[in-house]
Amino acid sequence: MAFDASTPNSLGFAKPPSETRVVVAMSGGVDSSVVAAQLAEEGYDVVGVTLQLYDHGAALAKKGACCAGIDIHDARRVAEEMGFPHYVLDYENIFRDAVIDEFAESYLGGATPVPCIRCNERVKFKDLLATARDLDADCMATGHYIQRKMGAAGPELHSAANANRDQSYFLFSTTPEQLDYLRFPLGHLPSKDATRALAAKYGLTVADKPDSQDICFVPDGNYAAVIEKLRPGAAEPGEIVHADGRVLGSHKGVIHYTIGQRRGLGIGGLDEPLYVVRLDVDAKRVIVGPKSLLATRTIPVREINWLGDAAFESRAEWHVSVKVRSTRPPREAVIRPLSATEAEVELLSPEEGVSPGQACVFYETGGSRILGGGWIWRGH
């Protein structure tokens, strides 16, 4: 059957799939493997690319962390099964400079960083995307659960159809230029079961592979151990102090604590439950207090990536909904721009455990569109 040039193909190009080259970012997991297999079956000129980001003994043999040795092997095998070329790019130095070093410095500064966002922003959607262009690809596809929809002003970013799989919090820093080039074929699927069913349909060996849970360079979830390895001497002891000034005990390093933490403080026997409400890195103090002190209404945000149709500074206020942690639902808020990349966000109802280093992601209230986001910091 001849291709109808007046009707775009499934990736939005007015040419046959066989003449459309797509680079698929393959992590070795089931999601990106299904994307590659599906596009290959549809007849696209698929090129699989896997990044070697971090490879040490623990990650090499661990199935729960992405971008390690076993995942590279799995990605290569899927490419062989489906009959398309596959390349492995050594991005370890780039990843260390762009992601790991900042993660360590941010954590040492008492923040709670989200390195997966920086990896998407500075590695996958920057250097890898540039590599895809160098390969003369028409677009780059990933296995992220998010949707790209065409709007009146061009491509828009929308939440995944399945709220439980939605990864929009980790992709808020995608720029309009990147969005123009990217494709997310899984964003419309109703469940992860649907993805695994497709993997089984294509006969992929990764169909039953478990999801990655950990940050790739923290394969056992022990952040503090990684920080001590990256920055020897970082775990210096200090005092645990109540917000009212009372010294309640001692700790073995601020890096072992996060804002909102309640368990494992080592200060039992008190009448009231206490939470970490602040980390004073310079004084080596962990400040604790009642849950009420965790409530925040005003959040300073910087490094804003704006995806709205009108310019960010074109209004004094934007009425939106925001997420301050990936696991929480959006809350209604008012954004007041201070510049093109800085703003004050006022939550209509207080949120607990807002932490510097986390992202604040902007959503259209009552809709699925992502309007951008920025990074929470302490303010001046």
XYZ file of C-alpha atoms in Angstrom:
380
model
C 0.000 0.000 0.000
C 1.427 3.393 -1.003
C 2.117 5.935 1.723
C -0.247 8.914 1.785
C 2.072 11.927 2.116
C -0.840 14.125 3.218
C -1.237 12.046 6.400
C 1.623 12.172 8.931
C 3.080 8.899 10.174
C 2.765 7.918 13.840
C 5.731 10.141 14.769
C 4.256 13.151 12.991
C 6.329 13.217 9.790
C 4.880 13.409 6.285
C 6.913 10.518 4.894
C 6.954 6.734 5.167
C 8.287 5.190 8.386
C 11.096 3.555 6.396
C 12.383 7.026 5.477
C 12.070 8.319 9.057
C 15.117 7.772 11.254
C 14.500 7.714 14.996
C 17.130 7.365 17.700
C 15.739 5.488 20.713
C 17.387 6.150 24.088
C 17.620 2.609 25.467
C 18.278 2.122 29.172
C 17.993 -1.657 28.981
C 14.657 -1.650 30.780
C 11.298 -2.813 29.494
C 9.943 0.677 28.715
C 12.578 1.887 26.256
C 12.906 -1.638 24.836
C 9.196 -1.655 23.963
C 9.513 1.772 22.308
C 12.385 0.537 20.132
C 10.651 -2.730 19.254
C 7.350 -1.051 18.434
C 8.968 1.531 16.142
C 11.079 -1.150 14.466
C 7.966 -3.263 13.824
C 6.196 -0.216 12.364
C 9.018 0.007 9.843
C 10.957 3.011 11.131
C 14.707 3.358 10.629
C 15.541 2.747 14.303
C 18.946 3.348 15.887
C 19.300 2.300 19.526
C 21.679 4.236 21.770
C 22.584 3.320 25.354
C 24.584 5.567 27.645
C 27.117 4.099 30.022
C 26.756 6.612 32.828
C 28.100 4.926 35.897
C 29.750 1.571 36.293
C 31.075 0.233 39.551
C 31.036 -3.204 41.132
C 27.741 -2.766 42.955
C 25.880 -1.360 39.958
C 27.378 -3.792 37.473
C 25.528 -6.817 38.793
C 22.475 -5.095 40.231
C 19.254 -5.240 38.243
C 17.541 -2.433 40.125
C 19.772 0.394 38.866
C 19.728 1.775 35.336
C 22.585 2.433 32.938
C 24.928 -0.212 34.386
C 26.635 -3.175 32.741
C 23.757 -5.661 32.826
C 21.404 -3.087 31.278
C 23.764 -2.389 28.392
C 23.769 -6.122 27.670
C 19.952 -6.225 27.776
C 19.607 -3.248 25.423
C 22.064 -4.781 22.950
C 20.129 -8.062 22.998
C 16.812 -6.315 22.242
C 18.449 -4.577 19.273
C 19.701 -7.929 17.989
C 16.257 -9.506 18.452
C 14.519 -6.719 16.530
C 17.237 -6.261 13.903
C 18.334 -2.621 14.286
C 21.772 -1.109 15.027
C 22.749 -0.321 18.617
C 25.523 1.863 20.012
C 26.916 2.286 23.513
C 28.307 5.723 24.355
C 30.651 6.226 27.293
C 29.234 9.263 29.105
C 30.813 8.576 32.486
C 32.899 11.780 32.540
C 30.026 13.942 31.320
C 27.684 12.351 33.856
C 30.117 12.872 36.724
C 30.672 16.536 35.825
C 27.028 17.360 35.047
C 25.190 15.299 37.653
C 27.186 13.505 40.343
C 29.399 16.399 41.460
C 26.425 18.741 41.845
C 24.499 16.036 43.670
C 27.312 15.738 46.207
C 27.681 19.510 46.682
C 23.924 19.993 46.968
C 23.577 17.209 49.531
C 26.502 18.578 51.538
C 24.744 21.954 51.490
C 21.759 20.483 53.298
C 19.558 20.196 50.211
C 17.671 17.140 48.964
C 18.672 16.945 45.288
C 16.909 15.094 42.452
C 19.751 13.930 40.184
C 17.425 12.166 37.722
C 16.080 15.564 36.612
C 19.596 16.912 36.053
C 20.468 13.760 34.090
C 17.503 14.264 31.748
C 18.281 17.974 31.425
C 22.063 17.924 31.064
C 22.836 14.517 29.583
C 19.963 12.682 27.913
C 18.122 15.669 26.437
C 21.302 17.642 25.724
C 24.327 15.555 24.724
C 22.383 12.475 23.648
C 19.916 14.606 21.733
C 22.840 16.298 19.964
C 24.188 12.847 19.093
C 20.804 11.916 17.614
C 20.979 14.989 15.376
C 24.520 14.027 14.370
C 23.121 10.663 13.283
C 20.677 12.548 11.010
C 17.703 11.308 13.006
C 14.369 13.017 12.461
C 13.565 12.669 16.163
C 14.566 10.954 19.414
C 12.186 8.665 21.306
C 12.356 7.620 24.961
C 10.425 5.289 27.249
C 9.284 8.037 29.619
C 5.651 8.074 30.734
C 4.668 11.531 29.583
C 2.741 12.868 26.591
C 3.631 15.282 23.828
C 0.591 16.879 22.235
C 0.314 19.486 19.508
C -1.277 22.730 20.660
C -2.096 26.025 18.986
C 1.430 27.350 19.645
C 3.312 24.106 18.974
C 4.201 20.957 20.941
C 2.995 20.836 24.551
C 4.055 18.615 27.448
C 1.235 16.709 29.173
C 1.048 14.227 32.031
C 0.888 10.525 31.223
C -2.552 8.947 30.838
C -1.753 6.740 33.839
C -1.201 9.005 36.867
C 0.615 6.228 38.728
C 3.302 6.042 36.029
C 3.503 9.749 35.215
C 7.089 11.073 35.068
C 6.344 14.730 34.387
C 7.984 15.832 37.662
C 11.320 14.588 36.321
C 10.935 16.203 32.886
C 9.823 19.760 33.695
C 13.132 21.207 32.438
C 12.526 19.964 28.875
C 12.790 23.065 26.677
C 10.426 23.906 23.796
C 13.262 23.218 21.330
C 13.892 19.782 22.840
C 10.176 19.034 22.945
C 9.972 19.735 19.231
C 12.470 16.898 18.616
C 11.389 14.382 21.272
C 8.728 11.666 21.125
C 7.223 9.664 24.035
C 5.348 6.667 22.562
C 4.306 5.171 25.927
C 2.626 8.216 27.473
C -0.878 7.231 26.384
C -0.781 3.665 27.772
C -3.205 2.878 30.617
C -0.794 0.830 32.770
C 2.622 -0.773 33.119
C 0.889 -4.100 32.460
C 0.043 -2.790 28.998
C 3.744 -2.086 28.400
C 4.752 -5.559 29.552
C 2.056 -7.053 27.309
C 3.630 -5.296 24.341
C 7.070 -6.602 25.393
C 5.647 -10.132 25.450
C 3.981 -9.564 22.063
C 7.356 -8.623 20.553
C 9.010 -11.577 22.299
C 11.462 -9.385 24.224
C 13.654 -11.105 26.820
C 13.207 -8.072 29.141
C 9.406 -8.434 29.306
C 9.498 -9.479 32.971
C 12.512 -7.416 34.018
C 11.803 -5.485 37.258
C 11.641 -1.683 37.212
C 14.696 0.253 38.327
C 14.113 1.720 41.774
C 17.321 3.425 42.772
C 19.380 6.329 41.532
C 21.919 4.596 39.290
C 24.972 5.708 41.284
C 23.263 4.973 44.627
C 22.364 1.333 43.941
C 21.514 0.413 47.536
C 19.706 3.637 48.412
C 22.449 4.678 50.862
C 23.005 8.319 49.889
C 25.289 9.076 52.829
C 27.735 6.287 51.949
C 28.035 7.609 48.396
C 28.608 11.167 49.616
C 31.337 10.001 51.998
C 32.982 8.169 49.127
C 32.794 11.229 46.857
C 33.699 13.739 49.579
C 35.824 12.067 52.289
C 35.350 13.660 55.705
C 31.873 14.964 54.851
C 30.221 13.108 57.728
C 31.410 15.319 60.561
C 29.557 14.982 63.889
C 27.512 17.766 65.453
C 24.517 18.580 67.628
C 20.831 17.809 67.274
C 19.096 20.964 68.459
C 15.424 21.697 69.127
C 14.019 24.724 67.342
C 13.665 26.374 70.757
C 17.440 26.110 71.289
C 17.704 23.025 73.495
C 20.506 20.620 72.632
C 18.891 17.160 72.501
C 21.745 14.962 71.369
C 24.455 14.463 68.793
C 24.665 13.139 65.234
C 27.322 11.572 63.032
C 26.925 13.930 60.090
C 24.299 16.261 58.612
C 24.390 14.193 55.405
C 22.498 11.410 57.183
C 19.359 13.594 57.555
C 16.681 15.059 55.303
C 13.968 17.671 55.859
C 10.815 16.046 57.236
C 12.621 12.987 58.615
C 11.153 11.583 61.815
C 12.623 8.124 62.264
C 16.206 7.340 63.195
C 16.951 10.608 64.970
C 18.283 8.879 68.076
C 16.524 11.223 70.490
C 13.756 9.022 71.864
C 11.984 9.421 75.200
C 10.488 12.820 74.400
C 6.826 13.720 74.869
C 6.268 15.075 71.348
C 7.196 13.537 67.978
C 9.980 15.596 66.414
C 10.927 16.068 62.783
C 13.974 17.478 61.011
C 12.877 21.008 60.139
C 16.204 22.506 59.029
C 19.813 21.543 58.372
C 22.476 24.080 59.413
C 25.445 22.756 57.481
C 27.889 25.488 58.526
C 27.225 24.923 62.237
C 26.935 21.141 61.706
C 23.529 21.235 63.378
C 20.363 19.234 62.729
C 17.393 21.367 63.804
C 14.318 19.449 64.930
C 10.857 20.540 65.983
C 7.123 19.740 65.894
C 5.385 18.874 62.655
C 3.773 22.312 62.511
C 7.166 23.871 61.742
C 7.358 21.884 58.505
C 4.363 23.666 56.992
C 5.314 26.093 54.205
C 3.235 28.442 52.085
C 5.833 30.566 50.312
C 8.501 28.910 48.167
C 11.357 30.690 46.368
C 12.011 29.068 42.977
C 14.808 29.706 40.477
C 16.231 28.285 37.208
C 12.675 28.273 35.889
C 11.920 26.577 32.580
C 8.645 28.022 31.316
C 6.507 26.085 28.819
C 3.430 28.330 28.704
C 2.341 29.941 25.430
C 2.671 33.531 26.708
C 5.943 34.887 28.116
C 6.489 34.088 31.814
C 6.855 37.774 32.756
C 3.800 38.834 30.757
C 1.640 38.456 33.886
C 2.094 39.530 37.469
C 0.516 36.270 38.634
C -0.079 32.817 37.239
C -2.768 30.695 38.871
C -1.637 27.103 38.513
C -1.125 23.896 40.489
C 2.316 22.790 41.631
C 4.086 19.638 42.793
C 6.897 20.047 45.334
C 7.704 16.316 45.494
C 7.310 13.629 42.856
C 5.048 11.493 45.058
C 2.540 14.217 45.946
C -0.463 15.411 43.941
C -0.451 18.960 42.538
C -1.681 21.711 44.898
C -3.208 25.010 43.784
C -0.804 27.919 43.921
C -0.014 31.404 42.644
C 3.283 32.040 40.840
C 4.631 35.597 40.960
C 7.482 36.077 38.473
C 10.511 38.030 39.732
C 12.437 37.621 36.466
C 12.375 35.305 33.465
C 13.864 32.521 35.595
C 12.939 33.340 39.217
C 9.633 33.493 41.051
C 7.882 33.295 44.369
C 5.319 30.519 44.614
C 2.515 30.865 47.148
C 0.636 27.685 48.029
C -3.075 28.199 48.738
C -2.808 25.551 51.456
C 0.435 24.857 53.388
C 2.629 21.917 52.367
C 4.874 20.016 54.765
C 8.477 19.071 54.136
C 9.256 21.483 51.295
C 13.007 21.085 50.841
C 15.678 23.075 48.997
C 17.068 21.008 46.139
C 13.679 19.579 45.166
C 11.814 20.694 42.065
C 8.622 22.756 42.007
C 6.725 21.748 38.875
C 3.895 23.830 37.408
C 0.677 22.263 36.085
C -2.446 23.638 34.452
C -5.106 23.440 37.175
C -7.757 20.908 36.210
C -5.837 19.841 33.119
C -2.894 17.659 32.121
C -0.525 20.256 30.671
C 2.867 20.899 32.292
C 3.697 24.597 32.259
C 7.299 24.192 33.388
C 8.953 24.386 36.771
C 12.055 25.364 38.684
C 14.266 24.529 41.656
C 13.379 25.224 45.269
C 16.042 27.141 47.160
C 16.320 28.998 50.415
C 15.945 32.469 49.015
C 18.208 35.374 49.900
